[in-house]
Short mmCIF file of C-alpha atoms in Angstrom, two decimals:
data_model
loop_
_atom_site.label_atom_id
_atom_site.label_comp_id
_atom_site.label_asym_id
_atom_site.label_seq_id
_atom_site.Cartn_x
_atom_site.Cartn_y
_atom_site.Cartn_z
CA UNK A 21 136.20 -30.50 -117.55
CA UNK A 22 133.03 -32.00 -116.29
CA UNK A 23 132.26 -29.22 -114.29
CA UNK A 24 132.08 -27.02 -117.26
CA UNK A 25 129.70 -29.69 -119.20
CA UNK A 26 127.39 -29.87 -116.13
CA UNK A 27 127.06 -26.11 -115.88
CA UNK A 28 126.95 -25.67 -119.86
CA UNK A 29 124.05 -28.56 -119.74
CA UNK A 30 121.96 -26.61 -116.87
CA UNK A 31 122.46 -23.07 -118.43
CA UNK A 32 121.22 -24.51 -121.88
CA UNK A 33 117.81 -26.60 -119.69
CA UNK A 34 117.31 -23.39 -118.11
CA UNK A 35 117.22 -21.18 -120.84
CA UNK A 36 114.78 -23.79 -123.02
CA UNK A 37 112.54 -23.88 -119.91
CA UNK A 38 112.28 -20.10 -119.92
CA UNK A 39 111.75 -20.49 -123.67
CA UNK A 40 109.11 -23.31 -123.51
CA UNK A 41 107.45 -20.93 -120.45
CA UNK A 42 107.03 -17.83 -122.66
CA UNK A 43 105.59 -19.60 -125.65
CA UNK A 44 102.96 -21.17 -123.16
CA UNK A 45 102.11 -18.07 -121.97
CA UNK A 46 102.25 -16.24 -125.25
CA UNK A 47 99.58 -19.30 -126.60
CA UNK A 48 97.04 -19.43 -123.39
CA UNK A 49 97.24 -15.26 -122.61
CA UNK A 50 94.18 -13.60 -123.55
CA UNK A 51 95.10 -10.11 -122.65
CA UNK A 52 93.84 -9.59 -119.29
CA UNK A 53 97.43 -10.90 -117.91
CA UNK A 54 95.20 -13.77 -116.03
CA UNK A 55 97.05 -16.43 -117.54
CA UNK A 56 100.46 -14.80 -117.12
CA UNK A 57 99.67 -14.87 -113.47
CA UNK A 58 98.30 -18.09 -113.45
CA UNK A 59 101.92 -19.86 -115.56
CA UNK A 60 104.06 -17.67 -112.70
CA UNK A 61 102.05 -19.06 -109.82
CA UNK A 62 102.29 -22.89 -111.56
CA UNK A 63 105.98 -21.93 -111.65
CA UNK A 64 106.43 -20.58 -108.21
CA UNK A 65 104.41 -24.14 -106.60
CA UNK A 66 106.48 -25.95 -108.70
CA UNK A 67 109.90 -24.77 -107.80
CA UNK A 68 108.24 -25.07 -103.98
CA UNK A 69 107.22 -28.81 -104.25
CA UNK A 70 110.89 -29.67 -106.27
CA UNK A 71 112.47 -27.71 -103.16
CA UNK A 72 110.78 -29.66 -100.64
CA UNK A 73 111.39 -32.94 -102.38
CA UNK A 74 114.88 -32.39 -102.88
CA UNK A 75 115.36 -31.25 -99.20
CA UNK A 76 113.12 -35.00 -97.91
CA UNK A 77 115.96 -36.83 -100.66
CA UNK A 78 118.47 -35.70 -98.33
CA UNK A 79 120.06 -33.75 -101.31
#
């Protein structure tokens, strides 16, 4: 039962990240894909420095 809750709660953070994520890029793109590039990178460091501070945790 809590399994279920847990994985219902992380699909439903991960889909309102990607939604938050498009509607940032959507606002700050100008065209030229710049900014695109710039939200992905943010993204990609991100998920990096979360990784690495997870693994120091011990988790």
């Amino acid at each position: 039962m809590l399994a279920g809750t847990a994985s219902g709660l992380i699909g439903a953070l991960q889909m309102g990240a990607g939604a938050l994520a498009t509607v940032l890029a959507g606002v700050t793109e100008g065209g030229a894909g710049i900014a695109t590039g710039a939200w992905m990178l943010a993204g990609a460091i991100g998920a990096q420095v979360a990784l690495r501070a997870v693994r120091r945790a011990g988790g």
